[in-house]
Coordinates of C-alpha atoms and ligand atoms in Angstrom, one line a residue:
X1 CA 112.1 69.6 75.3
X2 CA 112.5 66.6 77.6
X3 CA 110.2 68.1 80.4
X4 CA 107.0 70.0 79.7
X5 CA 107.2 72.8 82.8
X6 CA 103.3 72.7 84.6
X7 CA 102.8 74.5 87.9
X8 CA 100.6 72.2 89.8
X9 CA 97.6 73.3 92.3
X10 CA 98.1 70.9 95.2
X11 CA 96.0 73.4 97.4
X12 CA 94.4 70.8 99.9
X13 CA 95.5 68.1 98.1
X14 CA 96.9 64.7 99.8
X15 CA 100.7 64.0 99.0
X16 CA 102.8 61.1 99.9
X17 CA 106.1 61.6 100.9
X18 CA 108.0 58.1 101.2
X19 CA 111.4 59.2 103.8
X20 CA 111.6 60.4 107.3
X21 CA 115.2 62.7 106.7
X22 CA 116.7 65.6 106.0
X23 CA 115.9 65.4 101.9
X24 CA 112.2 64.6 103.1
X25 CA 112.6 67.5 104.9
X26 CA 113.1 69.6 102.5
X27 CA 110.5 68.8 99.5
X28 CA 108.1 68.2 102.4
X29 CA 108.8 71.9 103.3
X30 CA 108.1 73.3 99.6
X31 CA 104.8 71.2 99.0
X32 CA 103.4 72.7 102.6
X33 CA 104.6 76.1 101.0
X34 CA 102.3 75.0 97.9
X35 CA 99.4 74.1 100.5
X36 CA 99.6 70.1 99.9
X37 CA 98.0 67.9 102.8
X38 CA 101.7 65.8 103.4
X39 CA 101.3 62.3 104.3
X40 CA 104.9 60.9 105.4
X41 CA 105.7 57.2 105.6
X42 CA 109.0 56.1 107.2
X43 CA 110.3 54.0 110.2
X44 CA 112.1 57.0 111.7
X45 CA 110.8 60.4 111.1
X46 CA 113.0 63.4 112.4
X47 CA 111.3 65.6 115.0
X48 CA 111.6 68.7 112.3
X49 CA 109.3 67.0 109.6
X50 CA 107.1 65.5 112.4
X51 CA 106.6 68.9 113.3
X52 CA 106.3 70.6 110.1
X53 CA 103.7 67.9 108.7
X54 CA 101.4 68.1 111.7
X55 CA 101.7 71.7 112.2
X56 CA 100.2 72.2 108.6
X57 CA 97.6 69.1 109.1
X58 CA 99.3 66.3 107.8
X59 CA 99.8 62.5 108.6
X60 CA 102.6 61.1 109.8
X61 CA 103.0 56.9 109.2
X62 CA 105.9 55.5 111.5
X63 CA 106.3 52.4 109.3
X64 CA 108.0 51.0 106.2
X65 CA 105.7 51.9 103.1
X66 CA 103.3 49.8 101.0
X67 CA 101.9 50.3 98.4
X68 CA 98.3 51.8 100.0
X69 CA 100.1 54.2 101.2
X70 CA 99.8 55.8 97.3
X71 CA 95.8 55.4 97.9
X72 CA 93.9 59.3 97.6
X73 CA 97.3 60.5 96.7
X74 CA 98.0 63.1 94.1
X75 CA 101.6 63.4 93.8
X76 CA 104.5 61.4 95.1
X77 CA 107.9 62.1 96.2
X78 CA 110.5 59.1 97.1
X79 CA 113.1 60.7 99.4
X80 CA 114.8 57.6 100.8
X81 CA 118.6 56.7 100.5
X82 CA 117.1 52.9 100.0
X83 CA 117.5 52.5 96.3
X84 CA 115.1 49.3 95.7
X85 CA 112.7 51.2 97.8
X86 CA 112.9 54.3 95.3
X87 CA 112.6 52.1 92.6
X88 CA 109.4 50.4 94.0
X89 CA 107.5 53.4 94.5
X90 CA 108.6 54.5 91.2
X91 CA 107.2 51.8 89.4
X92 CA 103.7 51.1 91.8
X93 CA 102.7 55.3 91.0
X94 CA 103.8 55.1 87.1
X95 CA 101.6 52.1 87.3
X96 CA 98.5 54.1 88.7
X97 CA 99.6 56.8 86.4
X98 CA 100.3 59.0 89.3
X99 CA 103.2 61.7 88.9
X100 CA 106.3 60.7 90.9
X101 CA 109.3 62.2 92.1
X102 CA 112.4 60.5 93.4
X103 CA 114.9 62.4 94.9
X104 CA 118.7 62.4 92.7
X105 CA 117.7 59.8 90.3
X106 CA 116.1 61.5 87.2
X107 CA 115.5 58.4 85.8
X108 CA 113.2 57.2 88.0
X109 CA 110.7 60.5 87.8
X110 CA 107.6 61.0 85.6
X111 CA 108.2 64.8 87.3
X112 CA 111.3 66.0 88.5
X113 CA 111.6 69.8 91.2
X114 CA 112.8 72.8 89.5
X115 CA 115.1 75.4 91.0
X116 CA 112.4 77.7 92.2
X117 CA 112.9 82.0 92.6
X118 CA 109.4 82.6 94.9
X119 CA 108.0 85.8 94.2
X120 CA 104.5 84.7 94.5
X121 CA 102.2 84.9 93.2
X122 CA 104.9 85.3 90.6
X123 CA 107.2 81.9 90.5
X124 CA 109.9 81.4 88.0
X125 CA 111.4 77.6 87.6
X126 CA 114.3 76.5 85.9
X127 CA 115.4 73.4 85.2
X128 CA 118.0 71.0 83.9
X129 CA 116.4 68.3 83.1
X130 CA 117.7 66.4 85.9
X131 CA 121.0 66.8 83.6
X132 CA 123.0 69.8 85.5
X133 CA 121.0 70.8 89.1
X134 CA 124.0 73.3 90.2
X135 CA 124.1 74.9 86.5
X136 CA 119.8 75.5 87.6
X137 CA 120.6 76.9 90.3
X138 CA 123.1 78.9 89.9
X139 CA 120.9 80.0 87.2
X140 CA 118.3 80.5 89.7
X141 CA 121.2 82.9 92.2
X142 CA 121.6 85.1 88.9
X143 CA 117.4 85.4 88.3
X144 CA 117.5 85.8 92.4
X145 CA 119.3 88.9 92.2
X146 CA 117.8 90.7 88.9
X147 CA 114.4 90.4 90.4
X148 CA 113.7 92.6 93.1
X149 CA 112.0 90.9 95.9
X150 CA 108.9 93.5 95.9
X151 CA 108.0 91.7 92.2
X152 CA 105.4 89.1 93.6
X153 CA 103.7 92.5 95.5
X154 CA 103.3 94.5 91.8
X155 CA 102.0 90.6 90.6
X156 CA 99.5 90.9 93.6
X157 CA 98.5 94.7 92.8
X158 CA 98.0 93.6 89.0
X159 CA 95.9 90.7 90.5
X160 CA 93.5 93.1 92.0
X161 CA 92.4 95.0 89.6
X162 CA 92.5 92.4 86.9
X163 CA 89.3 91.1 86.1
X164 CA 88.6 95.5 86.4
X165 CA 90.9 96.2 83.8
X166 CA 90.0 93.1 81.6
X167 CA 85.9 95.0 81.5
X168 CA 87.4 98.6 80.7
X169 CA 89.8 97.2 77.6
X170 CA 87.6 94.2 76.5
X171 CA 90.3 94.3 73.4
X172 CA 93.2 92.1 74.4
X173 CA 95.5 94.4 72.5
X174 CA 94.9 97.0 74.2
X175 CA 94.5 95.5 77.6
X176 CA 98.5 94.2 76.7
X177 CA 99.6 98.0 75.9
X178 CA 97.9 99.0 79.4
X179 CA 99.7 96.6 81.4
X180 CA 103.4 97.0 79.6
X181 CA 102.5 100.6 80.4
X182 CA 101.7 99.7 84.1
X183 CA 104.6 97.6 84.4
X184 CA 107.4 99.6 83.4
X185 CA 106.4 102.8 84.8
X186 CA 105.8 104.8 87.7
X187 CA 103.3 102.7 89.4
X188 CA 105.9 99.6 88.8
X189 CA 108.6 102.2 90.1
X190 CA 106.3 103.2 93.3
X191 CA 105.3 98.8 94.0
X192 CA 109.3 98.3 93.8
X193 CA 110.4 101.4 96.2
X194 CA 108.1 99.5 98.3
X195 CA 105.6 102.3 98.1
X196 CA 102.3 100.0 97.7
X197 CA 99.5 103.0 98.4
X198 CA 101.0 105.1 96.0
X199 CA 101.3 103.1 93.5
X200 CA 97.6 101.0 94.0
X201 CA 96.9 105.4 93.7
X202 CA 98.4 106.4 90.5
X203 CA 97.2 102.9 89.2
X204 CA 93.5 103.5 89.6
X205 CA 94.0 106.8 88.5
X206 CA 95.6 105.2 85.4
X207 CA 92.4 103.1 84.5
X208 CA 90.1 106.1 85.5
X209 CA 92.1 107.8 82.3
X210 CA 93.5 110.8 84.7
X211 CA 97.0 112.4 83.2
X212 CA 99.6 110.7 84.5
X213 CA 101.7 113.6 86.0
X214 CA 104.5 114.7 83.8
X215 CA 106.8 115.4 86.9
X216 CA 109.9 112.9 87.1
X217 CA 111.5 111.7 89.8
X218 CA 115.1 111.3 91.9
X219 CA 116.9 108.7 93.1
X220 CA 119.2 109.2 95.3
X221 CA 121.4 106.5 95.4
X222 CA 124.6 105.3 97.5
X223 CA 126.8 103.8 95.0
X224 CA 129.4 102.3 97.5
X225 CA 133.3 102.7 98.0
X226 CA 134.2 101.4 94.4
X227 CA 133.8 97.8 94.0
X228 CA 131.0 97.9 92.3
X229 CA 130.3 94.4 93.7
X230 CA 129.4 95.9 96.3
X231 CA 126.2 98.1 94.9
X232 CA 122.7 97.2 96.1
X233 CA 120.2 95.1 94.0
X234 CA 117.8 98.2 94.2
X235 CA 120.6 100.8 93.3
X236 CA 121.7 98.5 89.5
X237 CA 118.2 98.7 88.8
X238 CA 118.0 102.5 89.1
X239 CA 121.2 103.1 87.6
X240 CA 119.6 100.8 84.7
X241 CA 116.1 103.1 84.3
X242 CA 117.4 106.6 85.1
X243 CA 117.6 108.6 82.3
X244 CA 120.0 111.4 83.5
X245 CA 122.8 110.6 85.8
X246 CA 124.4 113.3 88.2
X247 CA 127.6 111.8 89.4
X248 CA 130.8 112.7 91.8
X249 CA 134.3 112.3 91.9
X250 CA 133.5 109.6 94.3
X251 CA 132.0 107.5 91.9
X252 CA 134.3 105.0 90.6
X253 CA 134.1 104.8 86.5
X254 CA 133.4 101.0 86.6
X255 CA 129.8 101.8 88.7
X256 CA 129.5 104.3 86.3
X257 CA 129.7 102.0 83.5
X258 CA 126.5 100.0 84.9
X259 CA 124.1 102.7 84.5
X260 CA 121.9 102.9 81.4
X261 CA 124.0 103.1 78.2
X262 CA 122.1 106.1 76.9
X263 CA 121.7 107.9 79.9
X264 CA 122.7 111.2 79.9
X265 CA 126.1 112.0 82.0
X266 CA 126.7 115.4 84.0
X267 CA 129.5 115.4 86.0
X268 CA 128.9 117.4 89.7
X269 CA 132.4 116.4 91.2
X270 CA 133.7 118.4 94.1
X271 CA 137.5 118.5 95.1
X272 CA 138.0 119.1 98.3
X273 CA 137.9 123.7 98.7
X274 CA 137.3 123.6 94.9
X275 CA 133.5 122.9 94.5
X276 CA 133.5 122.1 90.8
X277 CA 129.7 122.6 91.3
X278 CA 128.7 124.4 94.3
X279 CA 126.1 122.2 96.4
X280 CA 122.8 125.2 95.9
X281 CA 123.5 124.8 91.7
X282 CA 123.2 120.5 92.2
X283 CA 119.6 121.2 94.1
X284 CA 118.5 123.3 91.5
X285 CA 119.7 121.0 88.7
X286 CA 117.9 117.7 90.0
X287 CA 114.7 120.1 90.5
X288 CA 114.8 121.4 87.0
X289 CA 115.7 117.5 85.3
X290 CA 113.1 116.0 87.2
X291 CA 110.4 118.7 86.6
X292 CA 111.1 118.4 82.8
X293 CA 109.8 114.8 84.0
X294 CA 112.9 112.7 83.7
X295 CA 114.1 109.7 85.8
X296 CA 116.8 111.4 87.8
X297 CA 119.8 109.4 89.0
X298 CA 121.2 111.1 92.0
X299 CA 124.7 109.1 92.1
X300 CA 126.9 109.5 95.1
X301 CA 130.1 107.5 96.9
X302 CA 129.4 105.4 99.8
X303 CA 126.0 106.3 101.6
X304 CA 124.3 109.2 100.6
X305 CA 123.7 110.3 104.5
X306 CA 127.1 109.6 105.8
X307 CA 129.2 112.9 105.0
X308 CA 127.3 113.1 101.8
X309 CA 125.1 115.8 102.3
X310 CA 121.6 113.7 100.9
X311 CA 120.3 115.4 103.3
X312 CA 120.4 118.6 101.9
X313 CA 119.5 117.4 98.8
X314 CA 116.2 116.3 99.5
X315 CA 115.2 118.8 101.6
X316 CA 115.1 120.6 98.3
X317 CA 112.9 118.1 96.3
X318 CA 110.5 118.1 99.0
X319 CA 110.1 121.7 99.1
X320 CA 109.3 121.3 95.4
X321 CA 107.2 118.3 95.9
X322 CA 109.2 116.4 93.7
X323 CA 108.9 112.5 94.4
X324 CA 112.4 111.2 95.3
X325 CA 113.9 107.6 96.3
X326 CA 117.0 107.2 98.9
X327 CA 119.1 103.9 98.4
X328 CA 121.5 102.9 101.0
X329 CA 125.0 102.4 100.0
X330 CA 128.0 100.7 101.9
X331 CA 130.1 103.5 103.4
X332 CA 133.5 103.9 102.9
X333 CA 134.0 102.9 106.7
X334 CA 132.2 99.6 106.7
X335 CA 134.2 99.0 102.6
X336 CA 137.5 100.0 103.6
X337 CA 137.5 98.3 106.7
X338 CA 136.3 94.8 105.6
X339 CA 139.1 94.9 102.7
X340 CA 141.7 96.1 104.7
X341 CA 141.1 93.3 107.3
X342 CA 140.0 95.5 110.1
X343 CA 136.7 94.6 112.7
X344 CA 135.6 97.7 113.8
X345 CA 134.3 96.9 116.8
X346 CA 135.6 94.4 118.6
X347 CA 134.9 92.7 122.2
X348 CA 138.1 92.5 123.5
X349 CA 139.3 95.8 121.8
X350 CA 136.2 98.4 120.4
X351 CA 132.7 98.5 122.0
X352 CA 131.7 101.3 119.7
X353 CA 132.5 103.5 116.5
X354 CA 132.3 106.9 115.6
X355 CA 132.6 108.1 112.2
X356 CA 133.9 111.8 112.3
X357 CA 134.6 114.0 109.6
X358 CA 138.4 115.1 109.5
X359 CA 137.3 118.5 107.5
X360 CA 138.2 121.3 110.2
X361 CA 136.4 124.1 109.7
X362 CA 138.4 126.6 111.7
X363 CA 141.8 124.7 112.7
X364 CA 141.3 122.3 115.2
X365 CA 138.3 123.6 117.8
X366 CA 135.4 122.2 116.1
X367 CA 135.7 118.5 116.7
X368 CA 134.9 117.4 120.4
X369 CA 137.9 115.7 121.5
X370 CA 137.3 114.8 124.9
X371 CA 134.6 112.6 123.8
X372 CA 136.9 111.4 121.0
X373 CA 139.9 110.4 123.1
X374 CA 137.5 108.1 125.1
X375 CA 138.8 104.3 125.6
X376 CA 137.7 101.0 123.8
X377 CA 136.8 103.3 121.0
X378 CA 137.5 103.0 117.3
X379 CA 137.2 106.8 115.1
X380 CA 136.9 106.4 111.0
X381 CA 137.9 110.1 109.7
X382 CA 136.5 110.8 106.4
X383 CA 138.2 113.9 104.7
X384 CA 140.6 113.6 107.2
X385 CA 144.3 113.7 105.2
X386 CA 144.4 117.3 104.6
X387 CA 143.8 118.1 108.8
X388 CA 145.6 114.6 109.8
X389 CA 148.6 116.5 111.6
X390 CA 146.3 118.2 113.9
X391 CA 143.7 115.8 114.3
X392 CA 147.0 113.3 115.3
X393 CA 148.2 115.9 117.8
X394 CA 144.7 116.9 119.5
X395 CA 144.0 113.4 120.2
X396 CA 147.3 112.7 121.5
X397 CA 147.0 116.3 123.6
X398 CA 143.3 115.3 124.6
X399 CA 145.0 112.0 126.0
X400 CA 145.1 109.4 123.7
X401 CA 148.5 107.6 123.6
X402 CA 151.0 108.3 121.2
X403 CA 151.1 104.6 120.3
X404 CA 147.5 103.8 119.4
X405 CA 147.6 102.1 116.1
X406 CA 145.9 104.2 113.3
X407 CA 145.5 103.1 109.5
X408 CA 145.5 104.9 106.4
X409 CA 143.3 103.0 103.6
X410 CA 143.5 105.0 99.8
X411 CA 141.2 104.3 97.3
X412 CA 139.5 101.4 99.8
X413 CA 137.9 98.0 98.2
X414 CA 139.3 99.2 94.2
X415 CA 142.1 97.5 92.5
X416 CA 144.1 100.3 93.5
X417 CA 143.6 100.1 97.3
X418 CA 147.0 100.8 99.3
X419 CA 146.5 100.6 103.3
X420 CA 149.7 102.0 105.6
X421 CA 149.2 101.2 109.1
X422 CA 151.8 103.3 112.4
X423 CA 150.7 105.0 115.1
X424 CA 148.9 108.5 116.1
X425 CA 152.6 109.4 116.4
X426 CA 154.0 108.5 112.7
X427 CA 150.7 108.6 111.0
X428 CA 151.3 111.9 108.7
X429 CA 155.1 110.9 108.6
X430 CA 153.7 108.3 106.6
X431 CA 151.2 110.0 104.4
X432 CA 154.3 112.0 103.3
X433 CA 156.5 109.0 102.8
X434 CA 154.6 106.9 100.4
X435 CA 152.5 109.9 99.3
X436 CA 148.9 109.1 100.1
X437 CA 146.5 111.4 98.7
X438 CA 142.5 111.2 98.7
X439 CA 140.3 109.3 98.9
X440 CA 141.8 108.3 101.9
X441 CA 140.2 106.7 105.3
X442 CA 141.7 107.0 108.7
X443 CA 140.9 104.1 110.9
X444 CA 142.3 104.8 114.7
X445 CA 142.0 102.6 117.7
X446 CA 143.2 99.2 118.9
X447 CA 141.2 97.3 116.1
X448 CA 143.8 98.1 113.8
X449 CA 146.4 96.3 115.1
X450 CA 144.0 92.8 114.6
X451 CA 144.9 93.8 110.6
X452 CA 148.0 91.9 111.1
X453 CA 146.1 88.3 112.1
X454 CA 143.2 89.3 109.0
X455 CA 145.7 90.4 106.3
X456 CA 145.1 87.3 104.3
X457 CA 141.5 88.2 103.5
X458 CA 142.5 91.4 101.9
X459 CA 144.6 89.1 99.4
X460 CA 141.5 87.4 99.0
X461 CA 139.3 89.6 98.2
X462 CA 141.3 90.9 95.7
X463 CA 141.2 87.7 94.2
X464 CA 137.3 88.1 93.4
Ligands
LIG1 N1 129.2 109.4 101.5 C1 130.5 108.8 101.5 C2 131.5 109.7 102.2 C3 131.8 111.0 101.4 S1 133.0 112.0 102.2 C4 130.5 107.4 102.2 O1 129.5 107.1 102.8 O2 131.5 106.7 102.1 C5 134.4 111.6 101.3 C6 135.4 110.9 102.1 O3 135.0 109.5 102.2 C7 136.8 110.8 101.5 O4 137.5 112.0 101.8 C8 137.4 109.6 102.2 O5 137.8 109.9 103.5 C9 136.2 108.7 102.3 N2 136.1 107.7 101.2 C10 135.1 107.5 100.3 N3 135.4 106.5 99.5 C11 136.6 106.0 99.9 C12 137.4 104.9 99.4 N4 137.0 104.1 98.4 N5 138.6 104.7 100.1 C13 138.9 105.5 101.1 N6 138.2 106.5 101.6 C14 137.1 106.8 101.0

C-alpha cells in the first residue's frame, strides 16, 4: 500500500491554498465542505473563490506566496500551473513536516485527494495512488450508483442512538449482531424509502425488545419500457432484496434477470381480453405473500400509475394495512419516444401531451375527441393497435387532418424496437403491411415528423 487512507478533521482548522483558479476552485470548495478555515494566496484570485472563501470566513492574500504564508497552517494544497512554484511549496511544507497536496503531480504530495462518494456522515474514498485518477473515479460513478443517496441519513439515525445502544449490549458481539440486524432490515428499508419517522419508530422499538412485526411488505415498482438501463437506482435495489417477484408480460426478461437469484417467480401476465390472472386474484396474492411476511416485489412495465392500474393495487394493501413502497418507472411514452428520435413537446410544433389509452370500451364513444383533435397537440395511445382504425378515423372525423404524421413504435427502447412512421390516413394500412403487433405505441401530432432530422440518435442508442 503506497498510501495509508486517513480522513482528516479540519473542522476550524487554517488551510493554505497556494492558486487563485479554477483547480483552486475546486479543492478550495471540498475543504469548505470539510469546514477548513481557507486561506488563499495568489496574484489573481477569481471572483468565485473570492466569494466562496470569504463567505465561509476565510482569508484571501492577493500576492505571490512565501513561505509565511504556511505559518498556523495545517494542510496545504499547491493548485498553480507554475511548476517551480509547486515544487517550492512542496519542499518548504515537507520541511515543516506539514502534509501537502499539489495538484496533478503525485510526486510532489506527502497526501494526495481521493475520488470521494459523500454520504455523510458516511464517506467512501478511492484512490489510485495518483497512478490512474479516471479508473478512481469511474470507480467512484459505479459506488455512486449502488449506494442510495438516503445512506448517509440511516448513518445519521445509527449515530443517534449509538452511544444508547452501546449501554444496552455492553458486549461488542452482540452490539455487531444488532446493528447487521438494523442495517439490513426493515428499519434500513423504511431510512432508504426515505421514511425517516418510521424507521427512527421501529428502531427504538427494536432496542426496547418489542416483536418486530412479522407482516412483509410490497414494492410496487415501475420497471421501465425494456432497457433495463433504464430502471431506477431505487427499483435494482428492490428487485435485489424482494423475496417473491410478481411480474407481467410487460416486463422484459433481461429486467427480470436483475432481480434476486433466489427469488421466487410468479408470472401475473395479462394479454390483452385474456386476463391470464384476473386483476381482484393479483390484490389478493400480494396481500396473502406479504402477510406471510415476505418482501414482495410488485413488478410492472413502464410506470406503475400510467395505464397500469397501481392504483388499484394499493388501494388493496392499505385496506389491509400492509406497508407498501411505489417506485417510479420511465413510461413507455417518455422510452419510446426518446429512442425513436421524437420530442414530445416541442415549441414550434407541441405545447402539450396527452397520453390516452387506445382500449375502447364500447367502439369508439368513450374517448373525448373534441378535446383530442385540439391543435399544437401531441396524443401517445397506449393499447391502442387493436382500436387504431377507429381511433384514426374519429380523429380525422372530429377534425384532425388526414395528413398529421403519426408513429408506430413496437417493442420501444429493446433490441427489437421497429418504429413505422405515415399519417392518420395510412397508419393501420401500415400496421397490416409490416405486421406490427403489441407492445406497440402510437405517437400522433406534428412532433413526429422532427423523427426524420433525430433519426441518428436512435442508431446511437442502439449502439450502448
Ligand atoms: N404502465 C405502462 C403502460 C401499460 S399499458 C407504462 O407506463 O409504460 C400497456 C401499453 O403500453 C402497451 O399496449 C403499449 O401501448 C405500451 N407499451 C409498454 N411498453 C412498451 C414498449 N416497450 N414499446 C411500445 N409500447 C409499449
Amino acid at each position: 500500500m503506497d498510501f495509508l487512507p486517513l480522513f482528516h478533521n479540519l473542522r476550524g482548522s487554517r488551510v493554505l491554498v497556494v492558486g487563485g483558479g479554477e483547480i483552486a476552485l475546486r479543492k478550495s470548495r471540498l475543504l469548505v465542505d470539510a469546514g477548513a478555515l481557507l486561506r488563499v494566496v495568489a496574484p489573481e484570485i477569481e471572483v468565485q473563490l473570492r466569494e466562496l472563501v470569504q463567505g465561509s470566513g476565510g482569508q484571501v492574500i492577493v500576492r505571490g506566496y512565501t513561505e509565511s504564508d504556511l505559518n498556523g497552517c495545517v494542510l496545504i494544497i499547491a493548485a498553480t500551473d507554475d511548476e517551480p512554484l509547486n515544487a517550492q511549496v512542496s519542499q518548504d511544507s515537507k520541511k515543516r513536516c506539514v502534509p501537502v497536496n499539489v495538484v496533478d503531480s503525485p510526486a510532489l504530495c506527502s497526501v494526495i485527494f481521493p475520488a470521494i462518494v459523500d454520504r455523510s456522515p458516511l464517506v467512501i474514498a478511492v484512490s489510485s495512488g495518483g497512478d490512474a485518477p479516471v479508473l478512481a473515479r469511474l470507480i467512484r460513478a459505479k459506488l455512486e450508483t449502488w449506494i442510495p443517496s438516503t445512506y448517509g441519513q440511516l448513518a445519521g439515525l445509527a449515530a443517534r442512538f449509538r452511544s444508547q445502544v452501546k449501554n444496552l449490549f455492553p458486549d461488542v458481539q452482540q452490539r455487531r449482531a444488532f446493528w447487521e440486524d438494523v442495517f439490513q432490515g426493515p428499519v434500513a428499508d423504511r431510512q432508504l424509502a426515505g421514511q425517516g419517522a418510521e424507521a427512527e419508530r421501529l428502531l427504538i422499538a427494536k432496542i426496547n425488545g418489542e416483536a418486530p412485526s412479522a407482516g412483509g411488505e410490497v414494492y410496487l415498482v415501475g420497471a421501465g419500457p425494456g432497457d433495463p438501463d433504464l430502471l431506477t437506482f431505487r427499483a435494482l435495489r428492490l428487485m435485489q432484496q424482494a423475496d417473491v417477484v410478481l411480474y407481467d408480460r410487460l416486463v422484459a426478461p433481461a429486467i427480470l434477470e436483475l432481480c434476486r437469484r433466489d427469488a421466487e417467480r410468479v408470472y401475473v401476465g395479462k394479454q390483452r381480453a385474456d386476463h391470464a390472472v384476473p386483476q381482484e386474484q393479483i390484490n389478493q396474492q400480494l396481500v396473502d405473500l406479504a402477510k406471510q411476511g415476505k418482501r414482495v416485489l410488485r413488478l410492472k412495465g413502464g410506470d406503475p400509475f400510467i395505464f397500469g392500474r397501481g392504483g388499484e393495487e394499493i388501494e388493496e394493501l392499505a385496506a389491509h394495512g400492509i406497508p407498501f413502497q411505489v417506485v417510479p418507472g420511465i413510461t413507455a411514452a417518455s422510452g419510446c419516444a426518446a429512442y425513436a428520435g421524437i420530442p414530445l413537446t416541442h415549441r414550434d410544433y407541441a405545447q402539450s401531451v396527452r397520453f390516452v389509452t387506445g382500449h375502447l370500451k364500447d367502439g369508439s364513444t368513450d374517448l373525448p375527441w373534441n378535446d383530442l383533435v385540439a391543435p399544437a397537440q401531441t396524443l401517445v395511445f397506449y393499447m391502442g393497435l387493436i382500436g387504431l382504425p377507429i381511433i384514426c378515423e374519429q380523429l380525422i372525423r372530429h377534425g384532425r387532418s388526414a395528413d398529421t404524421p403519426a408513429a408506430l413504435i413496437q417493442q420501444g427502447t429493446t433490441a427489437n424496437q421497429r418504429v413505422f412512421t405515415g399519417t392518420l390516413a395510412n397508419l393501420s394500412q401500415l400496421v397490416a403491411e409490416h405486421e406490427v403487433h403489441a407492445p406497440t405505441l402510437v405517437i400522433v401530432g406534428e412532433v413526429v415528423q422532427l423523427r426524420e432530422k433525430l433519426k441518428w440518435f436512435e442508431g446511437a442508442q442502439s449502439l450502448v
